[in-house]
mmCIF file with all atom_site columns, C-alpha atoms in Angstrom:
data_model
loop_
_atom_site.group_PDB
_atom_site.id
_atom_site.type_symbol
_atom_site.label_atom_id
_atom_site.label_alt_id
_atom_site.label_comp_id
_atom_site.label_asym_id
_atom_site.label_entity_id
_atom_site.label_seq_id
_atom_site.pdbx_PDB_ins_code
_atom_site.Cartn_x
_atom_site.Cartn_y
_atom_site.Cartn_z
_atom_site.occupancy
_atom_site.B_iso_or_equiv
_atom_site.pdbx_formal_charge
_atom_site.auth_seq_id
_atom_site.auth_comp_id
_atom_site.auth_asym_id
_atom_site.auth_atom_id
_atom_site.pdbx_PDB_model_num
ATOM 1   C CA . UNK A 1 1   ? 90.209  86.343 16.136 1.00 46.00 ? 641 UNK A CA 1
ATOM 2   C CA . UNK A 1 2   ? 89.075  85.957 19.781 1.00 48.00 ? 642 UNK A CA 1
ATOM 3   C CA . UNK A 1 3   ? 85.348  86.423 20.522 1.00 47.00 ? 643 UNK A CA 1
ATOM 4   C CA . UNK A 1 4   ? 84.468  89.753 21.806 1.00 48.00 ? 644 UNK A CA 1
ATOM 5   C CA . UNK A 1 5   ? 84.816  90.320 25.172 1.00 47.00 ? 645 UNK A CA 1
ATOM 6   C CA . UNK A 1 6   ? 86.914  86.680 25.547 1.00 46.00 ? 646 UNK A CA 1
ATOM 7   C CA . UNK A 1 7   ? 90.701  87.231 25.408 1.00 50.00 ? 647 UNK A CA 1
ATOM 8   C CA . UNK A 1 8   ? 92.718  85.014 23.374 1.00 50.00 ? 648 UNK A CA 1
ATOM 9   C CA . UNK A 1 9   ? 94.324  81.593 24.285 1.00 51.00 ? 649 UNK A CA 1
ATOM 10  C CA . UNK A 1 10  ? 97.860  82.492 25.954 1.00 52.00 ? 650 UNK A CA 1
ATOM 11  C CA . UNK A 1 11  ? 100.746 79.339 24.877 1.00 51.00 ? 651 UNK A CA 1
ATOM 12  C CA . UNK A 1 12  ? 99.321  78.749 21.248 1.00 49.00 ? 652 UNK A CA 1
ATOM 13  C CA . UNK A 1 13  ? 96.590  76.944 22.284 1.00 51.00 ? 653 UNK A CA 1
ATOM 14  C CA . UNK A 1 14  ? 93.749  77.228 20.268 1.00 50.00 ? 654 UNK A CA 1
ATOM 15  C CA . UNK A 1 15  ? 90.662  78.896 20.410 1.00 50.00 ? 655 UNK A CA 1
ATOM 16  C CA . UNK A 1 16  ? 88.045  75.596 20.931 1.00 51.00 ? 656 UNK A CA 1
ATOM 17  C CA . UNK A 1 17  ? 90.289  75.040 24.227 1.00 50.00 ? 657 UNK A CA 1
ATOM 18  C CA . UNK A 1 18  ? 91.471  71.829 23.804 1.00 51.00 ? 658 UNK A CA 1
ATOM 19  C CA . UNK A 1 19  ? 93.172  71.390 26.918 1.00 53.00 ? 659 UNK A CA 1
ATOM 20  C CA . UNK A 1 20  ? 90.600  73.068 29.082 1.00 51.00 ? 660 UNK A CA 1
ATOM 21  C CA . UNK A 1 21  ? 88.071  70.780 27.790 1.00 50.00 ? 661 UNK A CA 1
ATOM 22  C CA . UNK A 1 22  ? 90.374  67.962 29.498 1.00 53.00 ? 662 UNK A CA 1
ATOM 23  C CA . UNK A 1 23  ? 90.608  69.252 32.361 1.00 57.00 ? 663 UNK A CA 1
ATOM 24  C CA . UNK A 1 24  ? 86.475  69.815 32.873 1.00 64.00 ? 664 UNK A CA 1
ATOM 25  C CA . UNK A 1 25  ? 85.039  66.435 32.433 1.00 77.00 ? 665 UNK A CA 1
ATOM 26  C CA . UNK A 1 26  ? 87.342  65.727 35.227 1.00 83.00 ? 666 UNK A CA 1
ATOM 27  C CA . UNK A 1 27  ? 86.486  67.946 37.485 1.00 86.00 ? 667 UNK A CA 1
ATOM 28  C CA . UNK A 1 28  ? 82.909  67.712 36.296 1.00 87.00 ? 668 UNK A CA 1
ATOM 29  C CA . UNK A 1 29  ? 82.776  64.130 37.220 1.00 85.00 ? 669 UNK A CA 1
ATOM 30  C CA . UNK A 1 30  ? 84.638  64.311 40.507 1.00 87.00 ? 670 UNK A CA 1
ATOM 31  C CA . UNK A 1 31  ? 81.868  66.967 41.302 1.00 89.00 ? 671 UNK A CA 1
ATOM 32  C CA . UNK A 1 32  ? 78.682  64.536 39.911 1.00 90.00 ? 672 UNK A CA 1
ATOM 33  C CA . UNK A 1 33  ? 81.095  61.559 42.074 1.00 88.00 ? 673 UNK A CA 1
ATOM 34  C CA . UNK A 1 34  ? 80.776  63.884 45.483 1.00 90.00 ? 674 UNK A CA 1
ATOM 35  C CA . UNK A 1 35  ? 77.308  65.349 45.338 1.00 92.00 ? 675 UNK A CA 1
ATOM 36  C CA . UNK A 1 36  ? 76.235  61.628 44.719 1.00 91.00 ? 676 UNK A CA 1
ATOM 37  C CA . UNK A 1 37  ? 78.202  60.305 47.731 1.00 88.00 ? 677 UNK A CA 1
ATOM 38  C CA . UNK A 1 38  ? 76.822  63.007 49.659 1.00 91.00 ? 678 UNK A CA 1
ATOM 39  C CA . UNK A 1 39  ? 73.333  62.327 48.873 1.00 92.00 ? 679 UNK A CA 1
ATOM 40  C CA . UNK A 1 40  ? 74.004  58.740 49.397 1.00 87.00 ? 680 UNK A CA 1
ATOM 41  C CA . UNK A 1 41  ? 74.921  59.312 53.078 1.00 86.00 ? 681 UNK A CA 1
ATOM 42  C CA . UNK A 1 42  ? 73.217  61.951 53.769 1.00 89.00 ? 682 UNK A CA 1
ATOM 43  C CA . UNK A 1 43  ? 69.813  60.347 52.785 1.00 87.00 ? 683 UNK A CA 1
ATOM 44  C CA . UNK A 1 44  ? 71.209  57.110 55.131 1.00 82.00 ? 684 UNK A CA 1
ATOM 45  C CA . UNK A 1 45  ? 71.542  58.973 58.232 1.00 85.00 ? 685 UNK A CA 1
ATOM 46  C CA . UNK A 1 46  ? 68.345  60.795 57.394 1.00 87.00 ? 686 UNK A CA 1
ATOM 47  C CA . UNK A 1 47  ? 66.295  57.681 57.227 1.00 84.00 ? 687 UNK A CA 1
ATOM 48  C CA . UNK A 1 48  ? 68.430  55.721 60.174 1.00 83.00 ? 688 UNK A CA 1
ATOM 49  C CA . UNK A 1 49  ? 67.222  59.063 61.935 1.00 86.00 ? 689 UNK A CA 1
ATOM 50  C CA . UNK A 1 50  ? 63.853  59.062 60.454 1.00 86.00 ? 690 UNK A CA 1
ATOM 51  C CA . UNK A 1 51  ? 62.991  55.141 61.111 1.00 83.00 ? 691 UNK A CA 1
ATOM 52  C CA . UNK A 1 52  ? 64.740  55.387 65.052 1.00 85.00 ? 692 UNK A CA 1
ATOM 53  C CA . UNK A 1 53  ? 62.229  57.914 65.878 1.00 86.00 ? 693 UNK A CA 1
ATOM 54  C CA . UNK A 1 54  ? 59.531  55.682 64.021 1.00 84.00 ? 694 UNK A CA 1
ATOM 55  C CA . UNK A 1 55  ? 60.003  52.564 65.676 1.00 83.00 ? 695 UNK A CA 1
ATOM 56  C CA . UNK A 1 56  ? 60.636  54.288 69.290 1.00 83.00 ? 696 UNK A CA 1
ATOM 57  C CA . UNK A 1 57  ? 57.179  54.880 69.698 1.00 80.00 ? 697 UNK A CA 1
ATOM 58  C CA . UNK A 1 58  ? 55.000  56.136 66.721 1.00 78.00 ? 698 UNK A CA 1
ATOM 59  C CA . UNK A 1 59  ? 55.073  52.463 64.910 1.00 79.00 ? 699 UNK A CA 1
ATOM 60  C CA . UNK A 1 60  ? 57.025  49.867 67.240 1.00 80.00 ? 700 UNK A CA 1
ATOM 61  C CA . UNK A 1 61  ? 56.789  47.335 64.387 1.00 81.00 ? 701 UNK A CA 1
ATOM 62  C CA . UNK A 1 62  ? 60.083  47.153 62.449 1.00 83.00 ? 702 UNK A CA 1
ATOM 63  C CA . UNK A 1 63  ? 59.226  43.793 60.577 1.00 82.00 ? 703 UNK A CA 1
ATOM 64  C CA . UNK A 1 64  ? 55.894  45.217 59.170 1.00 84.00 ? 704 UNK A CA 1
ATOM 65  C CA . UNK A 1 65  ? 57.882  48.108 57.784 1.00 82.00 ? 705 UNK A CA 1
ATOM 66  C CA . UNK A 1 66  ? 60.605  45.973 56.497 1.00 82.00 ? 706 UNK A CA 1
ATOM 67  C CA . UNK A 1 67  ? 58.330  43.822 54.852 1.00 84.00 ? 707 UNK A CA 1
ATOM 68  C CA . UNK A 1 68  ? 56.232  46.749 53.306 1.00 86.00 ? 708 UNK A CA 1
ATOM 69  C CA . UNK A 1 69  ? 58.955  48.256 51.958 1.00 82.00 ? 709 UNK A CA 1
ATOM 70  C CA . UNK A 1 70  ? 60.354  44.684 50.137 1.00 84.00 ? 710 UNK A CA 1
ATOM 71  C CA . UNK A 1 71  ? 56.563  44.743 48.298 1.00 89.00 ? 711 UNK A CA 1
ATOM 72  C CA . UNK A 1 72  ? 56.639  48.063 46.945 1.00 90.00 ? 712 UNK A CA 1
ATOM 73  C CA . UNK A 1 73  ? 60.349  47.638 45.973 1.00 86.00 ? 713 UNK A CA 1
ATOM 74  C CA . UNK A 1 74  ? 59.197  44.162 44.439 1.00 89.00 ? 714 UNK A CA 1
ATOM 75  C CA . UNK A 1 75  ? 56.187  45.934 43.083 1.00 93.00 ? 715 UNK A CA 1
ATOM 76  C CA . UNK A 1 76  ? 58.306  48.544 41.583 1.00 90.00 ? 716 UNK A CA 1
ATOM 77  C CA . UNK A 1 77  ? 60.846  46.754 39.822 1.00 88.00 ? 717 UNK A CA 1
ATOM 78  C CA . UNK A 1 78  ? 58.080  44.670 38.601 1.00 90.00 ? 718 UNK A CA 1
ATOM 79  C CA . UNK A 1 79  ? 56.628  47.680 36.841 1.00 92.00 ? 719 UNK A CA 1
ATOM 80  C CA . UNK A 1 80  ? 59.595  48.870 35.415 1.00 89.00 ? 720 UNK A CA 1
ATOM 81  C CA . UNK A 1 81  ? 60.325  45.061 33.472 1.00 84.00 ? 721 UNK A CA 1
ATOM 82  C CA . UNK A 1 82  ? 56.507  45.261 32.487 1.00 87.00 ? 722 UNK A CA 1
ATOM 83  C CA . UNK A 1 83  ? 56.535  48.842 31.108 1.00 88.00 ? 723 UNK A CA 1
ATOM 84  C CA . UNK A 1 84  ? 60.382  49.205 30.347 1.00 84.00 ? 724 UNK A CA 1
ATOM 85  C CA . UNK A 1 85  ? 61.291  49.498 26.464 1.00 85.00 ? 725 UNK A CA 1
ATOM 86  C CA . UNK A 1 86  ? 63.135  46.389 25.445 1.00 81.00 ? 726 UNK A CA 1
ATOM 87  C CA . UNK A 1 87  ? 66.573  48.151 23.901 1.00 82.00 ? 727 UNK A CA 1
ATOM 88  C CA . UNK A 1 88  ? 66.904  49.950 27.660 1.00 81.00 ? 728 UNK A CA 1
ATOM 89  C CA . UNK A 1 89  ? 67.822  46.874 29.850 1.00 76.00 ? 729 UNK A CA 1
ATOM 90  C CA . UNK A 1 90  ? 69.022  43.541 28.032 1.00 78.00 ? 730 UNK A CA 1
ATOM 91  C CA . UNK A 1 91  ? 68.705  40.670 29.900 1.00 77.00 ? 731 UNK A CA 1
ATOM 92  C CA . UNK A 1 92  ? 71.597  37.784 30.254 1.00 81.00 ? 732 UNK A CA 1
ATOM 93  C CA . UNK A 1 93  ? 70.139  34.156 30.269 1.00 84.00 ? 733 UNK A CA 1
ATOM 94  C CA . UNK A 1 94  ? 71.024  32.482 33.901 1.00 83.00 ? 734 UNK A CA 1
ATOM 95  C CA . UNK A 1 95  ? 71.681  29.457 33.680 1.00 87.00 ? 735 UNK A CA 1
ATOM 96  C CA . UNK A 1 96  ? 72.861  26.255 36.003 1.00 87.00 ? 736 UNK A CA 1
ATOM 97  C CA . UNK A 1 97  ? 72.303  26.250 39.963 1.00 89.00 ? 737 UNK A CA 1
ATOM 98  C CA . UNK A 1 98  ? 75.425  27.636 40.878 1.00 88.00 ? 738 UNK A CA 1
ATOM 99  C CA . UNK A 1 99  ? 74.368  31.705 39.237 1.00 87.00 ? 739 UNK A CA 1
ATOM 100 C CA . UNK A 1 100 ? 70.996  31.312 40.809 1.00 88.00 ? 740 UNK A CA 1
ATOM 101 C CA . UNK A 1 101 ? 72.436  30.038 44.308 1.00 88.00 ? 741 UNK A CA 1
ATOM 102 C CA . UNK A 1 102 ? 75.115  33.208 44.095 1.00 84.00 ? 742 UNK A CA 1
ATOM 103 C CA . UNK A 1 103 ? 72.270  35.397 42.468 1.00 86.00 ? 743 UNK A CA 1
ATOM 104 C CA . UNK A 1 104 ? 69.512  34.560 45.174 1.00 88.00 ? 744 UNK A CA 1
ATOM 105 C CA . UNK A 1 105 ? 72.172  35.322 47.966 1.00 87.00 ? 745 UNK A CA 1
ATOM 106 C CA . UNK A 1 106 ? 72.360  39.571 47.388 1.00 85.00 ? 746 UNK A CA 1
ATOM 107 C CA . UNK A 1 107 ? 68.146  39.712 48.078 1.00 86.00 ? 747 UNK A CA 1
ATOM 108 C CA . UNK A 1 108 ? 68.621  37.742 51.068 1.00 87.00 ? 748 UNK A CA 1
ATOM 109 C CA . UNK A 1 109 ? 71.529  39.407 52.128 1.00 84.00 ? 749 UNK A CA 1
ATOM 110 C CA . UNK A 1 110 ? 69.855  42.785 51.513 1.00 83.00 ? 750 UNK A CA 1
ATOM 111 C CA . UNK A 1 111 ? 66.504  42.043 53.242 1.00 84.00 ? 751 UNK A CA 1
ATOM 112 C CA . UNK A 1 112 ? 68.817  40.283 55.604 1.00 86.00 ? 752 UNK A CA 1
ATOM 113 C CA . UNK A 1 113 ? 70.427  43.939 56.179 1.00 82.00 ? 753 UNK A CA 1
ATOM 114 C CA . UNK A 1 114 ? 67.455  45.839 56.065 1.00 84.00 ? 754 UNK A CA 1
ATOM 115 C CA . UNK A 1 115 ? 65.373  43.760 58.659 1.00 85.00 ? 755 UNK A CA 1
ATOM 116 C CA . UNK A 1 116 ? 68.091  43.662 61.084 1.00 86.00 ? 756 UNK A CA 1
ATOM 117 C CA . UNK A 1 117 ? 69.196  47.467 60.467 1.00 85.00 ? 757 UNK A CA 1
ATOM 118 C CA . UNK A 1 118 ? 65.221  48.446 61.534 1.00 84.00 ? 758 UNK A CA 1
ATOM 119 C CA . UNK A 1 119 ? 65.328  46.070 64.446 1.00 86.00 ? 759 UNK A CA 1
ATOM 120 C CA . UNK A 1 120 ? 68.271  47.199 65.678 1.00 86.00 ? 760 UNK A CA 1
ATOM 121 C CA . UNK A 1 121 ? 67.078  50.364 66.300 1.00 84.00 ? 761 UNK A CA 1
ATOM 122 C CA . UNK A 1 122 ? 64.563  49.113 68.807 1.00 84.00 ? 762 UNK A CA 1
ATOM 123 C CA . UNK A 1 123 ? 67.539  47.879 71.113 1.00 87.00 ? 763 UNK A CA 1
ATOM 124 C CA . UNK A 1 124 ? 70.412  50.301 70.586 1.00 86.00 ? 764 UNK A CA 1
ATOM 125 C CA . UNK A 1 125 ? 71.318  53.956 70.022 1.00 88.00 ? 765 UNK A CA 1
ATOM 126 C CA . UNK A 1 126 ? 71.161  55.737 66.482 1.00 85.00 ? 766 UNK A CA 1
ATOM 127 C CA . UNK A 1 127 ? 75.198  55.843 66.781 1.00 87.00 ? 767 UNK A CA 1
ATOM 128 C CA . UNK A 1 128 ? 75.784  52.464 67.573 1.00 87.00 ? 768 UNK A CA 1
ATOM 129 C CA . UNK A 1 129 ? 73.680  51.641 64.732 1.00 85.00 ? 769 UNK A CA 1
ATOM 130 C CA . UNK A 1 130 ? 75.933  53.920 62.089 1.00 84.00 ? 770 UNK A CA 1
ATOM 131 C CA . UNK A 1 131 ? 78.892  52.765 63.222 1.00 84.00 ? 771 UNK A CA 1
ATOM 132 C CA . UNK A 1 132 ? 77.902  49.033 62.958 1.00 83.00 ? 772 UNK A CA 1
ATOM 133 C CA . UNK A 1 133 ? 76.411  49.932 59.461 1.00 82.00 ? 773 UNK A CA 1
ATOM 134 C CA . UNK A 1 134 ? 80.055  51.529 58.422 1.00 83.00 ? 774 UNK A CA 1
ATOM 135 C CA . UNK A 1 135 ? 81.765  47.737 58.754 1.00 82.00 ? 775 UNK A CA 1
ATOM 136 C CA . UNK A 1 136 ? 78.896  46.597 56.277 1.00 80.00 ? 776 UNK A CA 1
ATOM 137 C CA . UNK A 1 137 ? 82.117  47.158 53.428 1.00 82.00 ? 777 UNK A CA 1
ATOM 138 C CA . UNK A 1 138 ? 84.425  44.992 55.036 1.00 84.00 ? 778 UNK A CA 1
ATOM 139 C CA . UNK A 1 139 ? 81.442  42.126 55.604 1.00 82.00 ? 779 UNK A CA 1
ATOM 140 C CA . UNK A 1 140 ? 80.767  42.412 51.281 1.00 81.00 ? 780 UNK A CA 1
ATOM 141 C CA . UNK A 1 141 ? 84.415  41.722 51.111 1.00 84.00 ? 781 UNK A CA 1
ATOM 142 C CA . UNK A 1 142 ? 84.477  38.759 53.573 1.00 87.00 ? 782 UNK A CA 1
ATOM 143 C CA . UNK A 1 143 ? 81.431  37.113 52.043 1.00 83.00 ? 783 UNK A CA 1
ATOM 144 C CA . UNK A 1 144 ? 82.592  37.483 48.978 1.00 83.00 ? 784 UNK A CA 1
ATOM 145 C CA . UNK A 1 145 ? 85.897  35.848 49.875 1.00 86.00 ? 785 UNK A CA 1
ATOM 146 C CA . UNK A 1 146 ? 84.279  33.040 50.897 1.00 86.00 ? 786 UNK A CA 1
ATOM 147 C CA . UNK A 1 147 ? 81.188  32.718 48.508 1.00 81.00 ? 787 UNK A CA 1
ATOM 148 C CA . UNK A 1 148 ? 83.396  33.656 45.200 1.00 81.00 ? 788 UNK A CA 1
ATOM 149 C CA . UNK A 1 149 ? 86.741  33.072 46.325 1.00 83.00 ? 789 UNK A CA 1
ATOM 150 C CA . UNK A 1 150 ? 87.917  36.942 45.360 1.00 82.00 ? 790 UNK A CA 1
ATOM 151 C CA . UNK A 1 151 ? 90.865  38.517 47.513 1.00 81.00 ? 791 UNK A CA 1
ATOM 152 C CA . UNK A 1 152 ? 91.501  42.100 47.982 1.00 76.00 ? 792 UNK A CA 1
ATOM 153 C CA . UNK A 1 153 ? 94.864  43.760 48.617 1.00 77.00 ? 793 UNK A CA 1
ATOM 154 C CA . UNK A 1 154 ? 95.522  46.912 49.780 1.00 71.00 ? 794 UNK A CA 1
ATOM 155 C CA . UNK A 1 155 ? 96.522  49.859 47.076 1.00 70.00 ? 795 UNK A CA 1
ATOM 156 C CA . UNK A 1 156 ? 100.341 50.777 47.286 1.00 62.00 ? 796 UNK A CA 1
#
């Protein structure tokens, strides 16, 4: 018997809605996957926004700010190891000099990025800047051509 008020499944499908419940995490997920990427860029342009107006005249220092912001994010993940419980992040052993050379290369590539993203926006417009900071997909996949030796193709 259907639930009151609910009518009852039409093509014999039962009443838990078995093929409904496919179809949601689905949907559900593409939804979680687009607010995320919104967030994501919108957050970017509003600190690219936020930092331009900074550094044009209220705090013409983008290094300081750069290097502020790699302490507290050092800091920070510092205090999460320290405090985190042990079963939440396991750590894999590094070993040999070639995974710390390739390991050591994404924070100086990233602070690399950052410092030159917050200087640039001493010299050039806040739309310049974005669209220079759109290629930075196609400059992971050229470094990592090089550094690891991975190729991309193109989906067909």
């Amino acid at each position: 018997t259907p639930l009151v008020g609910h009518p009852e499944p039409a093509g014999g499908m039962d009443s838990s809605g078995a093929e409904g419940a496919r179809e949601r995490p689905t949907l559900y997920r593409a939804a979680i996957a687009g607010t995320l990427l919104t967030l994501y860029f919108g957050t970017n342009v509003v600190f690219n926004i936020y930092n331009k107006w900074l550094f044009s005249g209220v705090l013409p220092s983008p290094i300081l700010v750069t290097m502020t912001h790699q302490a507290f994010c050092f800091f920070g993940a510092l205090a999460f190891a320290c405090c985190s419980p042990e079963w939440l992040y396991l750590r894999t052993e590094l070993e040999g000099t070639v995974v710390w050379t390739k390991l050591m290369i994404i924070p100086f590539g990233f602070v690399l990025n950052i410092g030159l993203n917050n200087i640039s926006l001493l010299f050039c417009t806040l739309a310049l800047n974005q669209l220079i900071r759109s290629f930075a997909p196609v400059s992971v996949a050229i470094a990592s051509y090089f550094i690891e030796g991975k190729a991309y193709s193109f989906p067909k």
